[in-house]
Tab-separated table of C-alpha atoms and ligand atoms in Angstrom:
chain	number	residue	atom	x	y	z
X	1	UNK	CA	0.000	0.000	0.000
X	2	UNK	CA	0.891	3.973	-0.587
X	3	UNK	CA	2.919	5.083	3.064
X	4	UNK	CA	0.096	6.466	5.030
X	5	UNK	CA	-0.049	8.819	7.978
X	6	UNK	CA	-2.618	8.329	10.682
X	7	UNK	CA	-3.387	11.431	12.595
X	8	UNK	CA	-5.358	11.117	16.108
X	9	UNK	CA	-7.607	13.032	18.262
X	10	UNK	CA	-6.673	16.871	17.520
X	11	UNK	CA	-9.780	18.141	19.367
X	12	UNK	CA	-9.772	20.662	17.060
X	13	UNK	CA	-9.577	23.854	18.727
X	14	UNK	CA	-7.517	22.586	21.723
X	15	UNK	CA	-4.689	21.161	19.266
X	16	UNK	CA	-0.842	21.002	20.593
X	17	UNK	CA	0.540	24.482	18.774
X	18	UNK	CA	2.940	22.819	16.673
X	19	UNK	CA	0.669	20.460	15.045
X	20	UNK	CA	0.282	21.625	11.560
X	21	UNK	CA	3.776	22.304	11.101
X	22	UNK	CA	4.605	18.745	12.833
X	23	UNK	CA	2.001	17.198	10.625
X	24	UNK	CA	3.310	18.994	7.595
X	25	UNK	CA	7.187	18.171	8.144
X	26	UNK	CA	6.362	14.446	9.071
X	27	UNK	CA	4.122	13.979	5.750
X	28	UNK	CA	7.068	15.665	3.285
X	29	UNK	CA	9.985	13.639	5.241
X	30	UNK	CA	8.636	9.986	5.176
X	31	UNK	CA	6.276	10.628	1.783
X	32	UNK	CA	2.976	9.899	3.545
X	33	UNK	CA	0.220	9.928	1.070
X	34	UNK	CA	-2.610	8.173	2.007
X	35	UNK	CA	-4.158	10.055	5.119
X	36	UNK	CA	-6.306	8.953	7.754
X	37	UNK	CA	-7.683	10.458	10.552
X	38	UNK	CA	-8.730	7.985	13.951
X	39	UNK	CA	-11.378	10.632	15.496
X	40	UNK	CA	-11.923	13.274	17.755
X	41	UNK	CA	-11.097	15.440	15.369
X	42	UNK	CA	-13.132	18.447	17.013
X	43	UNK	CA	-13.226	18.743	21.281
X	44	UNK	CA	-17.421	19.655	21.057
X	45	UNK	CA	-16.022	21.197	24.665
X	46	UNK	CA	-19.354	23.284	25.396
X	47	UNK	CA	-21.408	20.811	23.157
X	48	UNK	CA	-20.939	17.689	25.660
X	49	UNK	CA	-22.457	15.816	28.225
X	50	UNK	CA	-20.110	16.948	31.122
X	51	UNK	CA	-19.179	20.186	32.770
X	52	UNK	CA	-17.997	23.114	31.037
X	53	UNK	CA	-14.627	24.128	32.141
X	54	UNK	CA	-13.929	28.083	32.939
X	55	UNK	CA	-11.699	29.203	30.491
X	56	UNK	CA	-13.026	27.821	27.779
X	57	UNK	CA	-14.269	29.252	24.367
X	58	UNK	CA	-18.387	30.173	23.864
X	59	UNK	CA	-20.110	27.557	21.926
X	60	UNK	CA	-20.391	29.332	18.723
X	61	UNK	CA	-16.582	30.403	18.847
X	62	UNK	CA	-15.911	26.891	19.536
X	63	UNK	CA	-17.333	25.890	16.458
X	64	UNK	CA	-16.030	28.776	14.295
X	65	UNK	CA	-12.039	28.044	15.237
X	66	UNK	CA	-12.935	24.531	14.506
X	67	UNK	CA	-14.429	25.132	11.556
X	68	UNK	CA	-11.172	27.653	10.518
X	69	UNK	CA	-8.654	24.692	11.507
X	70	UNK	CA	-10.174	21.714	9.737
X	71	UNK	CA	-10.278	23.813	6.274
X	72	UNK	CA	-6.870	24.278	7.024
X	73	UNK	CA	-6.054	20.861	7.410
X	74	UNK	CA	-8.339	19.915	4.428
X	75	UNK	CA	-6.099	22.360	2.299
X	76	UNK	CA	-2.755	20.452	3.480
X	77	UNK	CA	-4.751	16.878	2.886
X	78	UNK	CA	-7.872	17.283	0.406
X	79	UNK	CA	-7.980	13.195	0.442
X	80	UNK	CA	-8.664	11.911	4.516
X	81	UNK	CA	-10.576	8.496	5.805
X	82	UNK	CA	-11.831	10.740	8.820
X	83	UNK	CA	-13.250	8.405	12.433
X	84	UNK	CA	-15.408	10.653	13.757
X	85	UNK	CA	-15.049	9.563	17.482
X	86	UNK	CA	-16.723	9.902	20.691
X	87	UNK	CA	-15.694	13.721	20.640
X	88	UNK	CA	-17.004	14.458	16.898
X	89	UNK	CA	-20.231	12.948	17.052
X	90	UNK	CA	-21.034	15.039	20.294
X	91	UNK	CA	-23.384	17.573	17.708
X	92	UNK	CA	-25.357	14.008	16.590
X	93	UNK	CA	-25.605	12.634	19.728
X	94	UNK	CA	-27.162	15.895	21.540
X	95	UNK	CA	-29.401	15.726	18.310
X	96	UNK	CA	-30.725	12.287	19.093
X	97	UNK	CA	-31.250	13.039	22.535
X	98	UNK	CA	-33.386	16.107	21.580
X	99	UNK	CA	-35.618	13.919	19.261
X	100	UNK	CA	-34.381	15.666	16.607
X	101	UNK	CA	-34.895	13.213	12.882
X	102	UNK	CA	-31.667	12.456	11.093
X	103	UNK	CA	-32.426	13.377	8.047
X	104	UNK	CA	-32.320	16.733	8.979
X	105	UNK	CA	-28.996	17.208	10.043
X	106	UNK	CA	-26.248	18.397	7.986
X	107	UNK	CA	-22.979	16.577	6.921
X	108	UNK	CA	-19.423	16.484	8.380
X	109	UNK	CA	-18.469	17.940	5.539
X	110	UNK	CA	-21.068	20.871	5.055
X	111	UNK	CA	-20.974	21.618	8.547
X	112	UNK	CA	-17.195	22.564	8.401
X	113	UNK	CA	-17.494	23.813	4.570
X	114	UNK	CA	-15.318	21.829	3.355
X	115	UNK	CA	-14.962	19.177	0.075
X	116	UNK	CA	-13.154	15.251	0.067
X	117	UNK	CA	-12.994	13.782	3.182
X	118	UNK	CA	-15.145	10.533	4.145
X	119	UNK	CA	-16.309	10.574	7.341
X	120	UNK	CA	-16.989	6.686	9.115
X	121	UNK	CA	-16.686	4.811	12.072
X	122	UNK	CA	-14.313	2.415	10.689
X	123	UNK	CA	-12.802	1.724	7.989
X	124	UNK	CA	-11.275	-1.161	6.700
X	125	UNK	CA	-8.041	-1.300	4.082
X	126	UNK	CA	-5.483	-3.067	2.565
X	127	UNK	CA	-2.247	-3.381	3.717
X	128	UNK	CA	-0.528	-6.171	1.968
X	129	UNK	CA	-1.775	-9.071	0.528
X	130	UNK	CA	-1.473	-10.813	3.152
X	131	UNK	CA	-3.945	-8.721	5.477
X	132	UNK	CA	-6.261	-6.247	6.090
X	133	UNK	CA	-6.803	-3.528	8.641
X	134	UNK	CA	-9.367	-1.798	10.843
X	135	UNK	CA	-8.786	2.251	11.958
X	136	UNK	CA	-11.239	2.965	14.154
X	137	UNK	CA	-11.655	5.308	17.387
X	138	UNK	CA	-11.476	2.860	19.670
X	139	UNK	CA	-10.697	-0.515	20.726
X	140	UNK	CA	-9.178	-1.859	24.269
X	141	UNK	CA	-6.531	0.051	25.539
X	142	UNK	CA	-4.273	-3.017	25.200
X	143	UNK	CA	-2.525	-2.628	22.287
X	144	UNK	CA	-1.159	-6.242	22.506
X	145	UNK	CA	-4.270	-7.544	23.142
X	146	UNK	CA	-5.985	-6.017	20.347
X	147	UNK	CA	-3.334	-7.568	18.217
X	148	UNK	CA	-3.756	-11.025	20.026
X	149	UNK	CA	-8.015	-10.707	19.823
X	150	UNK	CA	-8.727	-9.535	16.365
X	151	UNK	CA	-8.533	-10.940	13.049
X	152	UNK	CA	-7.071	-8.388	11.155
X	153	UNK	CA	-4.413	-5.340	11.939
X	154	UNK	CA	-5.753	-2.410	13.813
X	155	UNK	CA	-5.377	1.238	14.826
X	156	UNK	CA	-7.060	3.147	17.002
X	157	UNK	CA	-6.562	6.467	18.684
X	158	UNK	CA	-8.806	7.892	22.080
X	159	UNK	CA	-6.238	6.920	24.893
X	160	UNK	CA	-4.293	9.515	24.647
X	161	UNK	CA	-1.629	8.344	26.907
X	162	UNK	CA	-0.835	5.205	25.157
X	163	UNK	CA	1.521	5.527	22.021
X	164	UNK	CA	3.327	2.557	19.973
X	165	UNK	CA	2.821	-0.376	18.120
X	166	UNK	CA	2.186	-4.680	19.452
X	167	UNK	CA	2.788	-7.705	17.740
X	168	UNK	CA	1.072	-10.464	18.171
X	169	UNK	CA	2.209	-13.971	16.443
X	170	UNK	CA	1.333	-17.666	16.534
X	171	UNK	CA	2.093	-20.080	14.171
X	172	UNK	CA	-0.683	-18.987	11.484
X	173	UNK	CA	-0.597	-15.075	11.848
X	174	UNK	CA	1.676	-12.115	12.321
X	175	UNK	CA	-0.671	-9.505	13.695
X	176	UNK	CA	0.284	-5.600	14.096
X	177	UNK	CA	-2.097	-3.127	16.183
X	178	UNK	CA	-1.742	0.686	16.573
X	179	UNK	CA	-2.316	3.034	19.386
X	180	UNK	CA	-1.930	6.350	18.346
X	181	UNK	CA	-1.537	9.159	20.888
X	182	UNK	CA	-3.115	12.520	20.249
X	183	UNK	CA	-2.485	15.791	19.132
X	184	UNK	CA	-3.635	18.085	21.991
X	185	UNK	CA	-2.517	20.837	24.149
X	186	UNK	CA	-2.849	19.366	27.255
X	187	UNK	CA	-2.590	22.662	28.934
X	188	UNK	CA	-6.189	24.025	27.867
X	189	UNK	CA	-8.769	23.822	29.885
X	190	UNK	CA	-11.252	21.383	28.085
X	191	UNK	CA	-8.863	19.133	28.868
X	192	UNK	CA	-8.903	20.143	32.807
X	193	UNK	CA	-11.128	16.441	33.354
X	194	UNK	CA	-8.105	14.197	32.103
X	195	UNK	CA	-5.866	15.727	34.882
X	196	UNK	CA	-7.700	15.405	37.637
X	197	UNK	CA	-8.655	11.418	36.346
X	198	UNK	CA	-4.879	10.286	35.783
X	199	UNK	CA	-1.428	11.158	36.410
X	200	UNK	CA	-0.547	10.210	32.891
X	201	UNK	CA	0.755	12.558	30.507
X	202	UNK	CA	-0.951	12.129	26.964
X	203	UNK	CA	2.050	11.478	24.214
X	204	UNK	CA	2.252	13.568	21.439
X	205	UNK	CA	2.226	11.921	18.242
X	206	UNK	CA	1.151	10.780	15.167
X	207	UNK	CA	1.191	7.436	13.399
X	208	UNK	CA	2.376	5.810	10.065
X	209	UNK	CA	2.712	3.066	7.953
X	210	UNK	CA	6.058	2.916	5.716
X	211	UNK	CA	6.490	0.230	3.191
X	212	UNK	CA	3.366	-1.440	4.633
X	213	UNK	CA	5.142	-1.692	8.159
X	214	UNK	CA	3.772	0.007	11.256
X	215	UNK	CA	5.200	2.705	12.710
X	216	UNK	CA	4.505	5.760	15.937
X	217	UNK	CA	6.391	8.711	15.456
X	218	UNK	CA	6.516	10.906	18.688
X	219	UNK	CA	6.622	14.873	18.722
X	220	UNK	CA	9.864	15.568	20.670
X	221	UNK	CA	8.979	17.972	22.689
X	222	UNK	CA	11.016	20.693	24.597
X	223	UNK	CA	11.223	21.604	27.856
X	224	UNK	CA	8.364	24.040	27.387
X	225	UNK	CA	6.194	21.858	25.642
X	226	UNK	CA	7.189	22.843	22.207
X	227	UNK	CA	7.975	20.804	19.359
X	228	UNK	CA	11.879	20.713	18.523
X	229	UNK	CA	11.433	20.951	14.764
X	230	UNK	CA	13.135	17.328	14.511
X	231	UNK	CA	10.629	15.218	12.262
Q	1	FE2	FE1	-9.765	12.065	22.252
């Protein structure tokens, strides 16, 4: 298959500050052309079921810098197998809860303005012909045991925390599965829940898959929290 990138949970407009340019320098410097995105693409901060944070954008300004960064990211990738994730759906799952019919509701794509990305809750691919795989939002946070459980190669993003790649192998299979990080700024406040839950730092990073082998590559980070610019 092509070399693909697989971007993870941006939450869109709480994104780490380096990510375009990280995104952008990763794509050019290991030829990543097929892109996929495993969900939570947008936060939804003030659209969800919890608490809203202080500090945190209005509803409507939510929406527009999310709206401003994925057409942004949809000029750098106009091609993108988007998850939507737990976090993306939040505008369709208020909807449901309201009663409010389907049919009624506007795309992914017309609701950011924006042309040539498929939006799913999994995909499936090709990697080889040997196997296939499943991207998705979310599997078990055991990244070996997804290998060991499922029939096919997987990746999957929503544990932020948990970033790299397990093999799983008997005498019949060879089995790869991804967990992908995130892209966030873990210093905004939509993201004041996660601290308070766990001690664990989310990694920031995105995945890949060169010469149809699996691959994490990690945002090396400064002291500040800044990417170094090393790719
Ligand atoms: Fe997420």
């Amino acid at each position: 298959m092509e070399n693909a990138l697989i971007i993870s949970d941006t939450h869109f407009p709480y994104e780490h500050p380096d990510t375009f340019d990280f995104l952008e320098d990763v794509s050019y410097a290991y030829r990543l052309t097929k892109i996929m995105h495993s969900g939570d693409m947008v936060d939804n901060h003030t659209g969800s079921y919890h608490e809203i944070e202080y500090g945190t954008l209005s509803p409507k300004e939510e929406h527009y810098q999310s709206k401003e960064k994925i057409q942004r990211l949809n000029k750098m990738f106009p091609k993108m197998d988007v998850i939507i994730g737990n976090h993306g759906a939040m505008s369709r799952r208020k909807a449901k809860t309201a009663g409010i019919p389907e049919d009624i509701l506007k795309s992914y794509n017309d609701m950011y303005e924006i042309k040539g990305w498929d939006w799913k809750d999994k995909f499936y691919f090709e990697v080889d012909e040997y196997a296939k795989c499943l991207l998705v939002h979310s599997m078990g946070a055991n990244t070996l045991s997804n290998a060991r459980n499922h029939s096919h190669h997987s990746i999957q993003g929503h544990h932020h925390g948990r970033f790299g790649v397990e093999f799983f192998g008997d005498t019949e299979v060879l089995r790869w599965s991804m967990t992908v990080g995130c892209l966030i700024d873990h210093q905004a406040p939509a993201f004041n829940y996660g601290s308070k839950a766990t001690l664990n730092r989310p990694i920031i990073g995105v995945g890949a898959i060169i010469d149809d082998d699996p691959r994490v590559i990690r945002m090396q980070l400064d002291k500040h929290g800044r990417w170094n610019g090393k790719a």
